[in-house]
Coordinates of C-alpha atoms in Angstrom, one line a residue:
Chain A
M1393 CA -0.1 0.0 -0.1
T1394 CA 1.4 3.4 -1.1
D1395 CA 2.1 5.8 1.9
P1396 CA -0.9 8.5 2.1
V1397 CA -0.5 11.9 1.4
L1398 CA -2.6 13.2 4.1
E1399 CA -2.7 11.5 7.5
I1400 CA -4.3 12.8 10.1
R1401 CA -3.9 11.4 13.7
K1402 CA -6.3 11.3 17.0
L1403 CA -7.2 15.0 16.2
T1404 CA -9.0 16.9 19.1
K1405 CA -10.7 20.1 18.8
R1406 CA -12.8 21.5 21.8
F1407 CA -14.9 24.1 21.7
G1408 CA -15.5 25.0 25.6
A1409 CA -17.2 21.7 26.4
L1410 CA -18.2 20.4 23.2
T1411 CA -15.8 18.0 21.6
V1412 CA -16.2 18.8 17.8
S1413 CA -12.9 16.6 16.7
D1414 CA -12.6 13.7 18.6
G1415 CA -9.6 11.8 18.2
I1416 CA -9.8 11.3 14.8
D1417 CA -7.8 9.2 12.3
F1418 CA -8.1 9.7 8.9
D1419 CA -5.9 9.4 5.9
L1420 CA -6.1 9.9 2.4
R1421 CA -4.1 8.0 -0.4
P1422 CA -2.7 8.6 -4.0
G1423 CA -5.6 8.7 -6.4
E1424 CA -8.3 8.3 -4.2
I1425 CA -11.4 10.3 -3.1
H1426 CA -12.0 9.5 0.5
A1427 CA -15.9 10.9 0.8
L1428 CA -16.2 12.1 4.7
I1429 CA -20.1 12.1 5.3
G1430 CA -22.3 12.9 8.3
P1431 CA -25.2 14.6 9.7
N1432 CA -25.2 18.4 10.2
G1433 CA -23.1 19.2 13.1
A1434 CA -20.9 16.0 12.7
G1435 CA -17.8 18.4 12.6
K1436 CA -16.9 18.1 9.0
S1437 CA -16.7 21.5 8.0
T1438 CA -14.3 21.9 11.6
L1439 CA -12.4 19.0 10.2
I1440 CA -11.4 20.7 6.9
K1441 CA -10.6 23.9 8.9
Q1442 CA -8.0 22.7 11.0
I1443 CA -6.3 20.5 7.8
C1444 CA -6.1 24.2 6.0
G1445 CA -4.6 25.8 9.0
E1446 CA -7.9 28.1 9.8
L1447 CA -8.1 26.3 13.0
H1448 CA -5.7 24.8 15.4
P1449 CA -6.3 21.7 16.9
D1450 CA -5.9 20.7 20.9
A1451 CA -4.4 17.7 20.1
G1452 CA -3.2 15.3 17.6
A1453 CA -1.1 15.7 14.4
I1454 CA -2.0 16.1 10.9
L1455 CA 0.4 14.9 8.5
F1456 CA 1.0 15.8 4.6
S1457 CA 3.3 14.0 3.0
G1458 CA 5.2 12.5 6.3
R1459 CA 5.6 15.8 7.4
D1460 CA 3.8 17.5 10.1
L1461 CA 1.5 20.9 9.4
A1462 CA 1.7 22.0 13.2
G1463 CA 2.6 25.7 13.3
E1464 CA 1.9 26.6 9.9
G1465 CA -0.6 28.9 8.8
S1466 CA -3.5 28.6 6.3
V1467 CA -0.8 30.5 3.8
A1468 CA 2.0 28.1 4.3
R1469 CA -0.1 25.2 3.5
A1470 CA -2.0 26.8 0.8
R1471 CA 1.4 26.8 -0.8
R1472 CA 2.2 23.3 0.0
G1473 CA -0.5 22.5 -2.3
L1474 CA -3.5 21.9 -0.2
A1475 CA -6.2 23.3 -2.4
R1476 CA -9.6 24.0 -1.0
T1477 CA -13.1 24.7 -2.0
F1478 CA -15.7 26.7 0.5
Q1479 CA -19.3 25.4 1.9
V1480 CA -20.3 28.8 0.3
S1481 CA -18.6 29.5 -3.0
S1482 CA -15.9 31.8 -1.8
V1483 CA -14.9 34.2 -4.8
A1484 CA -13.7 38.0 -5.5
P1485 CA -17.4 38.9 -6.5
E1486 CA -16.2 42.4 -8.2
F1487 CA -13.3 40.3 -10.2
T1488 CA -14.1 38.9 -13.4
A1489 CA -14.0 34.8 -13.7
L1490 CA -10.9 35.2 -15.4
Q1491 CA -9.4 37.7 -12.9
N1492 CA -10.5 34.9 -9.9
V1493 CA -8.6 32.1 -11.6
V1494 CA -5.7 34.3 -12.4
L1495 CA -5.3 35.2 -8.9
A1496 CA -5.2 31.8 -7.9
V1497 CA -2.6 31.2 -10.7
Q1498 CA -0.7 33.5 -9.4
G1499 CA -0.9 32.8 -5.9
A1500 CA 0.4 29.2 -7.1
S1501 CA 3.7 31.0 -8.7
G1502 CA 4.3 32.6 -5.8
A1503 CA 5.6 35.7 -7.2
T1504 CA 2.9 37.9 -6.5
F1505 CA 5.2 41.3 -5.2
R1506 CA 5.6 42.7 -8.8
F1507 CA 4.7 45.9 -9.4
L1508 CA 5.2 47.0 -13.1
R1509 CA 3.1 44.6 -15.7
P1510 CA -0.7 44.2 -16.2
A1511 CA -1.1 40.8 -14.6
L1512 CA -4.2 40.2 -17.3
G1513 CA -1.6 41.0 -20.0
D1514 CA 0.9 38.2 -18.6
A1515 CA 0.6 34.9 -20.6
A1516 CA 2.2 33.3 -18.1
L1517 CA -1.1 33.7 -16.4
T1518 CA -4.2 34.3 -17.9
G1519 CA -2.9 31.4 -20.5
P1520 CA -3.0 28.1 -17.6
A1521 CA -6.1 30.4 -16.3
R1522 CA -8.0 29.9 -19.4
A1523 CA -7.0 26.4 -19.6
F1524 CA -8.6 25.2 -15.7
M1525 CA -11.7 27.5 -16.9
E1526 CA -12.0 25.1 -19.6
R1527 CA -11.3 22.2 -17.7
V1528 CA -14.5 22.6 -15.4
G1529 CA -16.4 24.3 -18.4
L1530 CA -16.7 27.6 -18.0
S1531 CA -15.1 28.8 -21.6
G1532 CA -16.8 31.4 -22.9
R1533 CA -17.3 33.2 -19.3
E1534 CA -14.1 34.6 -18.4
N1535 CA -14.9 38.4 -18.6
V1536 CA -18.1 37.8 -16.4
P1537 CA -18.0 39.7 -13.3
A1538 CA -18.0 36.6 -10.7
S1539 CA -20.9 37.9 -8.7
I1540 CA -22.9 37.7 -12.0
L1541 CA -22.2 34.0 -12.6
S1542 CA -24.9 31.3 -11.6
H1543 CA -24.8 29.5 -8.5
G1544 CA -23.3 26.3 -10.4
E1545 CA -20.9 28.7 -12.5
R1546 CA -19.3 30.0 -9.3
R1547 CA -19.0 26.1 -7.5
R1548 CA -16.9 25.7 -11.4
L1549 CA -15.6 28.9 -11.0
E1550 CA -14.0 27.6 -7.4
L1551 CA -13.1 24.4 -8.7
A1552 CA -11.0 26.0 -11.4
M1553 CA -9.1 28.3 -8.9
A1554 CA -8.2 24.8 -6.6
L1555 CA -6.6 23.2 -9.9
A1556 CA -4.6 26.2 -10.5
M1557 CA -3.1 25.9 -7.2
E1558 CA -1.3 23.0 -8.5
P1559 CA -3.0 21.0 -6.0
R1560 CA -1.3 18.0 -4.3
V1561 CA -4.9 17.4 -2.2
F1562 CA -8.1 18.8 -3.0
L1563 CA -10.4 19.6 0.3
L1564 CA -13.8 19.8 -1.1
D1565 CA -16.3 21.2 1.6
E1566 CA -19.7 20.4 -0.2
P1567 CA -19.2 21.4 -4.0
M1568 CA -22.6 19.7 -5.0
A1569 CA -24.3 22.4 -2.1
G1570 CA -27.1 24.0 -4.0
L1571 CA -26.6 22.6 -7.5
G1572 CA -29.9 20.9 -9.1
P1573 CA -29.4 17.5 -10.1
E1574 CA -28.1 18.1 -13.7
G1575 CA -25.7 20.4 -11.7
S1576 CA -24.9 17.9 -9.8
Q1577 CA -24.4 15.2 -12.4
E1578 CA -22.2 17.7 -14.4
M1579 CA -19.9 18.0 -11.1
T1580 CA -19.7 14.6 -10.1
A1581 CA -18.1 14.1 -13.8
I1582 CA -15.7 16.7 -13.0
L1583 CA -15.0 15.6 -9.9
S1584 CA -14.2 12.2 -11.4
D1585 CA -12.1 13.4 -13.5
L1586 CA -9.9 15.7 -11.0
R1587 CA -8.8 12.3 -9.0
H1588 CA -6.2 12.1 -11.1
E1589 CA -4.8 15.7 -10.2
A1590 CA -4.6 14.7 -6.6
P1591 CA -6.7 13.1 -4.4
I1592 CA -9.7 14.5 -2.8
L1593 CA -11.3 14.9 0.3
L1594 CA -14.8 15.4 -0.4
V1595 CA -16.7 16.4 2.3
E1596 CA -20.9 15.6 0.5
H1597 CA -24.4 15.6 1.8
D1598 CA -25.1 14.1 -1.6
M1599 CA -25.5 10.5 -1.3
D1600 CA -25.9 9.4 -4.9
A1601 CA -22.9 12.1 -5.7
V1602 CA -20.5 10.0 -2.6
F1603 CA -21.8 6.4 -3.5
T1604 CA -20.6 7.1 -7.5
L1605 CA -17.1 9.3 -6.7
A1606 CA -15.9 7.9 -3.5
D1607 CA -13.5 4.9 -3.2
R1608 CA -13.5 5.0 0.9
I1609 CA -16.5 6.7 2.9
S1610 CA -15.8 7.7 6.5
V1611 CA -18.4 8.2 8.8
L1612 CA -18.2 11.5 11.2
V1613 CA -20.5 11.5 13.9
Y1614 CA -20.9 14.0 16.8
G1615 CA -16.9 14.2 16.4
R1616 CA -15.8 10.8 16.0
I1617 CA -15.5 8.4 13.2
I1618 CA -17.6 5.7 13.6
A1619 CA -16.9 3.9 10.5
T1620 CA -14.4 4.0 7.3
G1621 CA -14.5 1.4 4.5
T1622 CA -15.7 1.1 0.9
V1623 CA -19.2 2.4 -0.4
D1624 CA -20.1 -1.4 0.0
E1625 CA -19.3 -1.7 3.0
I1626 CA -20.3 1.1 4.6
R1627 CA -24.1 0.6 3.3
A1628 CA -24.0 -2.8 4.9
N1629 CA -22.7 -1.1 8.0
A1630 CA -25.6 -1.2 10.5
E1631 CA -24.4 1.4 13.1
V1632 CA -24.0 4.2 10.0
Q1633 CA -27.5 3.2 9.0
S1634 CA -29.0 3.7 12.0
A1635 CA -26.6 7.2 12.4
Y1636 CA -27.0 8.7 9.2
L1637 CA -28.4 7.1 6.1
G1638 CA -31.7 6.0 7.5
D1639 CA -33.6 2.7 6.8
D1640 CA -34.2 3.2 2.8
A1641 CA -30.7 3.7 2.0
Chain B
M1150 CA -23.3 58.4 -19.2
F1151 CA -19.7 59.2 -20.5
R1152 CA -17.1 56.8 -20.4
E1153 CA -14.6 57.0 -17.9
T1154 CA -11.8 57.9 -19.7
T1155 CA -13.4 60.7 -21.2
V1156 CA -14.3 62.2 -17.9
N1157 CA -10.7 61.6 -17.1
T1158 CA -9.3 63.4 -19.9
A1159 CA -12.4 66.3 -19.4
L1160 CA -10.9 66.9 -15.8
V1161 CA -6.9 66.8 -16.3
A1162 CA -7.9 69.5 -19.4
I1163 CA -9.9 71.7 -17.0
L1164 CA -6.9 71.5 -14.6
V1165 CA -4.2 72.7 -16.8
A1166 CA -6.7 75.1 -18.8
V1167 CA -8.0 77.2 -15.8
P1168 CA -3.9 78.2 -14.5
L1169 CA -3.5 79.1 -18.4
V1170 CA -6.2 81.4 -18.5
A1171 CA -5.7 83.0 -15.1
Q1172 CA -2.2 83.6 -16.2
A1173 CA -3.3 85.1 -19.1
A1174 CA -6.0 87.1 -17.2
G1175 CA -3.5 88.2 -14.7
E1176 CA -5.1 86.3 -11.8
P1177 CA -2.3 84.5 -9.9
F1178 CA -4.5 83.8 -7.1
I1179 CA -6.5 81.3 -9.5
I1180 CA -2.9 79.6 -10.1
T1181 CA -2.3 78.9 -6.5
L1182 CA -5.7 77.5 -6.0
A1183 CA -5.2 74.8 -9.0
T1184 CA -1.6 73.9 -7.3
K1185 CA -3.5 73.4 -4.0
V1186 CA -6.1 71.2 -6.4
A1187 CA -3.5 69.3 -7.9
I1188 CA -1.3 68.6 -4.7
F1189 CA -4.5 67.7 -2.8
A1190 CA -5.6 65.4 -5.7
M1191 CA -2.2 63.8 -4.8
A1192 CA -2.6 63.2 -1.8
G1193 CA -5.9 61.4 -2.1
V1194 CA -4.3 59.5 -4.8
G1195 CA -1.9 58.0 -2.3
L1196 CA -5.0 57.8 0.2
N1197 CA -6.8 56.0 -2.7
I1198 CA -4.4 53.2 -3.1
A1199 CA -4.8 51.9 0.6
L1200 CA -8.2 53.0 0.6
G1201 CA -9.6 52.3 -2.7
Y1202 CA -7.6 49.0 -3.8
G1203 CA -6.4 47.6 -0.5
G1204 CA -9.8 48.8 1.3
L1205 CA -7.9 50.1 4.1
V1206 CA -9.4 52.7 5.6
S1207 CA -6.8 54.9 7.0
F1208 CA -8.0 58.0 9.2
G1209 CA -4.1 58.8 10.0
H1210 CA -3.1 59.5 6.4
A1211 CA -2.1 63.3 7.7
A1212 CA 0.5 61.8 9.3
F1213 CA 2.4 61.2 6.0
F1214 CA 1.2 64.6 4.6
G1215 CA 2.5 66.5 7.4
I1216 CA 5.7 64.5 7.9
G1217 CA 6.4 65.0 4.1
G1218 CA 5.4 68.6 4.7
Y1219 CA 7.9 68.9 7.9
A1220 CA 10.7 67.1 6.0
A1221 CA 10.6 70.2 3.3
G1222 CA 10.3 72.6 6.1
I1223 CA 13.3 71.4 8.3
L1224 CA 15.8 71.1 5.4
A1225 CA 14.7 74.1 4.3
S1226 CA 14.8 76.2 7.4
H1227 CA 18.3 74.4 8.0
A1228 CA 19.8 75.7 4.7
Q1229 CA 18.2 78.8 5.2
S1230 CA 20.0 79.6 8.7
Y1231 CA 22.8 77.7 7.5
T1232 CA 22.9 75.8 10.4
P1233 CA 24.2 71.9 10.3
L1234 CA 20.9 69.2 10.2
M1235 CA 23.1 67.2 12.3
T1236 CA 27.0 67.1 13.0
W1237 CA 27.2 63.5 14.2
P1238 CA 28.3 60.6 13.5
F1239 CA 28.8 63.0 10.2
A1240 CA 27.4 66.3 9.2
I1241 CA 24.3 67.2 7.3
G1242 CA 23.3 70.5 6.0
G1243 CA 19.5 72.2 4.9
T1244 CA 19.0 72.5 1.2
Q1245 CA 16.6 73.8 -0.8
Q1246 CA 16.6 71.6 -3.9
M1247 CA 13.2 69.9 -3.9
L1248 CA 15.2 67.2 -6.3
I1249 CA 16.8 66.2 -2.9
I1250 CA 14.2 67.2 -0.4
W1251 CA 11.7 64.7 -2.5
P1252 CA 13.4 61.8 -2.3
V1253 CA 13.9 62.7 2.0
A1254 CA 10.0 63.4 2.2
L1255 CA 9.5 60.1 0.2
A1256 CA 11.7 58.0 2.8
A1257 CA 10.6 60.0 5.9
S1258 CA 6.9 59.5 5.2
G1259 CA 7.8 55.7 3.9
I1260 CA 9.5 54.8 7.3
A1261 CA 6.8 56.6 8.9
A1262 CA 4.2 54.2 7.0
L1263 CA 6.1 50.8 7.5
V1264 CA 6.1 52.1 11.4
I1265 CA 2.3 52.6 11.3
G1266 CA 1.1 50.4 9.2
A1267 CA 3.0 47.1 10.2
L1268 CA 1.2 47.9 14.0
S1269 CA -1.9 48.8 12.5
L1270 CA -2.4 46.5 10.3
R1271 CA -2.5 43.7 13.0
T1272 CA -6.2 45.0 13.5
S1273 CA -9.0 45.5 10.9
G1274 CA -12.0 47.5 10.8
V1275 CA -12.9 49.9 13.1
Y1276 CA -9.6 49.2 15.2
F1277 CA -7.5 49.9 12.0
I1278 CA -9.3 53.4 11.6
M1279 CA -8.9 54.0 15.3
I1280 CA -5.3 52.7 15.4
T1281 CA -4.6 55.1 12.4
L1282 CA -5.8 58.0 13.8
A1283 CA -4.2 57.5 17.1
F1284 CA -0.8 57.4 15.5
A1285 CA -1.7 60.4 13.7
Q1286 CA -2.7 62.2 16.8
M1287 CA 0.7 61.1 18.2
V1288 CA 2.7 62.6 15.3
F1289 CA 0.7 65.9 15.8
Y1290 CA 1.2 66.2 19.5
F1291 CA 4.8 65.6 18.5
A1292 CA 5.4 68.2 16.2
V1293 CA 3.3 70.7 18.2
S1294 CA 5.3 70.5 21.6
W1295 CA 8.6 69.8 20.0
P1296 CA 10.0 73.7 20.0
A1297 CA 13.0 73.3 17.7
Y1298 CA 11.1 73.5 14.9
G1299 CA 8.3 76.1 15.5
G1300 CA 6.2 73.8 17.4
E1301 CA 2.7 75.0 17.7
D1302 CA 3.6 78.2 15.4
G1303 CA 5.3 76.2 12.9
L1304 CA 8.4 76.8 10.0
P1305 CA 7.9 79.4 7.8
I1306 CA 10.2 78.7 4.1
Y1307 CA 11.2 82.0 3.3
V1308 CA 12.1 81.3 0.1
R1309 CA 10.2 78.3 -1.8
D1310 CA 12.6 75.4 -2.6
K1311 CA 14.3 75.3 -6.2
F1312 CA 13.9 73.1 -9.1
P1313 CA 16.6 72.9 -11.5
G1314 CA 16.0 75.1 -14.6
L1315 CA 12.4 76.6 -13.2
N1316 CA 11.6 79.7 -10.9
T1317 CA 9.6 78.2 -8.9
L1318 CA 8.2 81.5 -7.0
D1319 CA 6.7 81.7 -10.5
P1320 CA 3.2 80.4 -9.6
L1321 CA 2.6 79.0 -13.5
Q1322 CA 5.8 77.3 -12.9
F1323 CA 5.3 76.1 -9.7
F1324 CA 1.7 74.7 -10.5
A1325 CA 3.9 72.9 -13.5
V1326 CA 6.0 71.4 -11.2
A1327 CA 3.0 70.2 -8.8
F1328 CA 1.0 69.1 -11.8
A1329 CA 4.2 67.0 -12.9
C1330 CA 4.0 65.1 -9.6
F1331 CA 0.3 64.2 -9.5
L1332 CA 0.5 62.7 -13.2
L1333 CA 3.5 60.5 -11.9
A1334 CA 1.3 59.7 -9.1
V1335 CA -1.7 58.8 -10.9
L1336 CA 0.2 56.9 -13.4
V1337 CA 1.8 54.7 -10.5
S1338 CA -1.4 54.1 -9.5
V1339 CA -2.8 53.0 -12.7
V1340 CA 0.2 50.7 -12.9
L1341 CA 0.2 49.2 -9.7
S1342 CA -3.6 48.2 -9.8
R1343 CA -3.1 46.4 -12.8
S1344 CA 0.0 44.5 -11.7
R1345 CA -0.1 41.2 -9.9
F1346 CA 0.3 43.0 -7.1
G1347 CA -2.4 45.4 -7.1
L1348 CA -4.6 42.1 -8.6
A1349 CA -4.1 40.7 -5.1
L1350 CA -4.2 43.6 -3.2
Q1351 CA -8.1 44.4 -4.7
G1352 CA -8.3 40.4 -4.3
A1353 CA -8.1 41.1 -0.6
R1354 CA -10.2 43.8 0.0
Q1355 CA -13.0 41.6 -1.5
N1356 CA -12.4 38.4 -0.3
V1357 CA -9.5 38.1 2.5
E1358 CA -10.1 34.1 3.2
R1359 CA -9.9 33.7 -0.7
V1360 CA -6.6 35.1 -1.1
R1361 CA -5.3 33.1 1.9
A1362 CA -6.4 30.0 0.3
V1363 CA -4.6 30.5 -2.6
G1364 CA -1.5 31.3 -0.9
I1365 CA -1.2 34.8 -0.6
D1366 CA -0.3 36.6 2.8
P1367 CA -2.4 39.3 2.8
Y1368 CA -0.2 41.2 5.7
R1369 CA 2.6 41.6 3.4
L1370 CA 0.4 43.1 0.9
R1371 CA -1.1 45.5 2.2
L1372 CA 1.4 46.6 4.4
V1373 CA 3.7 47.3 1.0
A1374 CA 0.3 49.2 -0.2
F1375 CA 0.1 51.1 3.2
V1376 CA 4.1 52.0 2.6
I1377 CA 3.6 53.1 -1.0
S1378 CA -0.2 55.3 -0.4
G1379 CA 1.9 57.0 2.3
M1380 CA 4.8 57.9 0.4
I1381 CA 2.6 59.6 -1.9
T1382 CA 0.4 61.4 0.1
G1383 CA 4.2 62.8 2.1
L1384 CA 5.7 63.7 -1.4
A1385 CA 2.3 65.5 -1.4
G1386 CA 2.9 67.0 1.7
A1387 CA 6.6 68.8 0.6
L1388 CA 4.8 70.0 -2.0
Y1389 CA 1.8 71.7 0.0
A1390 CA 4.6 73.0 2.5
D1391 CA 6.4 74.7 -0.4
L1392 CA 3.0 76.3 -1.9
N1393 CA 2.2 78.0 1.4
R1394 CA 5.8 78.3 2.5
F1395 CA 5.0 77.4 5.8
V1396 CA 4.8 74.0 7.2
S1397 CA 2.3 74.1 10.7
P1398 CA 1.4 71.0 13.1
S1399 CA -2.2 71.5 11.5
M1400 CA -1.1 69.7 8.3
L1401 CA -0.8 66.4 10.9
S1402 CA -4.3 67.3 12.4
W1403 CA -7.0 64.6 12.2
Q1404 CA -8.8 67.7 10.3
T1405 CA -6.4 67.1 7.4
S1406 CA -6.9 63.4 7.4
G1407 CA -10.7 63.5 6.7
E1408 CA -10.2 66.5 4.3
I1409 CA -7.8 63.7 2.1
M1410 CA -10.3 61.2 3.0
V1411 CA -13.2 63.5 1.8
F1412 CA -11.3 64.1 -1.8
V1413 CA -11.4 60.1 -2.2
I1414 CA -15.0 59.5 -1.4
L1415 CA -16.2 62.4 -3.1
G1416 CA -14.6 62.0 -6.5
G1417 CA -15.3 58.1 -6.1
V1418 CA -13.1 55.4 -4.3
G1419 CA -11.1 53.2 -6.4
R1420 CA -11.1 55.6 -9.0
H1421 CA -7.6 56.7 -10.8
F1422 CA -8.7 60.4 -11.1
G1423 CA -11.7 60.1 -8.6
P1424 CA -9.2 62.3 -6.0
L1425 CA -8.8 65.1 -8.7
A1426 CA -12.8 65.4 -9.1
G1427 CA -13.1 65.4 -5.2
A1428 CA -10.1 67.9 -4.4
A1429 CA -11.3 70.0 -7.3
L1430 CA -15.0 70.2 -6.2
F1431 CA -13.6 70.6 -2.4
I1432 CA -11.4 73.8 -3.5
L1433 CA -14.3 74.9 -5.5
L1434 CA -16.7 74.8 -2.8
E1435 CA -14.5 76.3 -0.1
H1436 CA -13.4 79.2 -2.5
E1437 CA -17.0 79.9 -4.2
L1438 CA -19.2 79.0 -1.1
G1439 CA -16.5 80.6 1.6
S1440 CA -16.9 83.6 0.5
V1441 CA -20.7 83.5 0.8
S1442 CA -21.1 81.9 4.4
E1443 CA -18.0 80.7 6.8
Y1444 CA -21.0 77.6 7.5
W1445 CA -19.7 76.2 3.8
Q1446 CA -18.5 72.8 5.2
F1447 CA -22.1 72.3 6.1
L1448 CA -23.0 72.0 2.2
L1449 CA -19.8 70.0 1.5
G1450 CA -21.6 67.6 4.7
L1451 CA -24.5 67.6 3.0
L1452 CA -23.0 66.9 -0.6
L1453 CA -20.6 64.0 1.6
L1454 CA -23.7 62.4 2.6
L1455 CA -25.9 62.6 -0.6
V1456 CA -22.5 61.0 -2.6
V1457 CA -22.4 58.4 0.2
L1458 CA -25.8 57.2 0.2
F1459 CA -26.5 57.9 -3.6
A1460 CA -23.7 58.1 -5.6
H1461 CA -21.6 55.0 -4.7
G1462 CA -18.5 55.7 -7.3
G1463 CA -18.7 59.5 -6.2
L1464 CA -18.7 62.1 -9.0
I1465 CA -16.8 59.9 -11.3
G1466 CA -19.2 57.3 -10.4
V1467 CA -22.2 59.9 -11.4
L1468 CA -20.4 60.9 -14.5
T1469 CA -20.2 57.5 -15.9
R1470 CA -23.2 55.8 -14.4
R1471 CA -21.6 52.4 -14.5
P1472 CA -21.0 50.9 -11.1
H1473 CA -17.3 50.0 -11.8
R1474 CA -14.1 49.5 -10.0
D1475 CA -11.1 48.7 -12.1

């Protein structure tokens, strides 16, 4: 078995008396989509925030390619290739779609402190940016302000920005949220293709998408992982059934 | 209504035409007013880089305006009294050469902006506004209580500082100097806003979380922007000291910070020529209404209120009628 890209060991986070991450063990292997599911309030987003450095755990470790990330902030972790999308789309609303992706390409390039040449006249930025937009199906929408894009387009714009960061891991927080059935199908196709780029930690409520995409699934309930396994194992798990999936799953 | 470039060109054309006509009509005072517009606009262009592009509401830019002014005043006063500025560890004398005064003004205001920015930028929102104000007030009270350079009474510059090849005492020629500096400042602001740095800076204004998520540290971005912003405002201060041939702590007062902010907001936040429109309107109101009633600022306040409530994008926004920030 290959070494995991991302490994989480005994991660614990408390907000006062509430333990939102309770000794979480989790790993993400190369080439896989590992879905994290669980009811609302289970602590999925809190886990993502700890991985990308927005929150700091009280105990436990997060290892990225075997290296402990403790003490690194969100900017440093992003530079390492932890590419993230947000539960609620987070883009620069006044920028055009292209400007948003160019910003991400620029972030990945590490060369932001350049003051003379126009960023949008720099083919080293716009070339890759256009290519990433094409990959998520946003060609032709380059010059539309991000605030005018439809909800589904904004979700895809976020993906293009994540792609632009030369990611080594994708952390996708509910990429299907708010998409209709058709949008979810398109997104599923895009995500399925992304796993060749880098492994994906997928937090998602849309069970159809999860069962289609995931290689493994972990179930988080009240801050604890109650089960990890393949799609079939999770479907068959009685504890998961009662905690989350309901009787008809 | 009009394209933004049309409006900008018209504004600049008016700024150039007014002193030329005034010269022909033998009205040097009008030329001085136009020079004041150019200098105030330049101070506003400086603030606009922090406020408009960076979203950093600095209520302390008078500090940089005043420090630039004092740099000019102090150097000139030593040159005029033939006393050295310092004798240890090496001797430095005063100067009346603008080409030496300007780099000093830029460096002094830049260092001040670096220190003030490094501390203030750890906060945000209302706290940032209050801390920048507090720092500016510290500089203000320091100037008031430091007797060596006039304290509360200020510091006169008896003869305007020199620029090679020009007679700066001639109002039109001094206007040309101020106008060139203003245009250069706008050029810096245009180039900066379109660069990689400008893109990230404006991104951080709109969504700082997103900028962090693509691996760019917003603190460094904002600090650099704040320093550039302070330097431009500082150079404007040096010119203002020369215009009046006088520096006083009032250049450092919070009212000055407020006025610079008014130029930017009146003209249009985040628009390259917004501060010119704002400063021109301000001076026009001060001059025209000020001669009618000493309460002209009541009308200014009313106008500001209208702009903030109804005209996003300020005067330039109204004239171009298209919400736009580039």
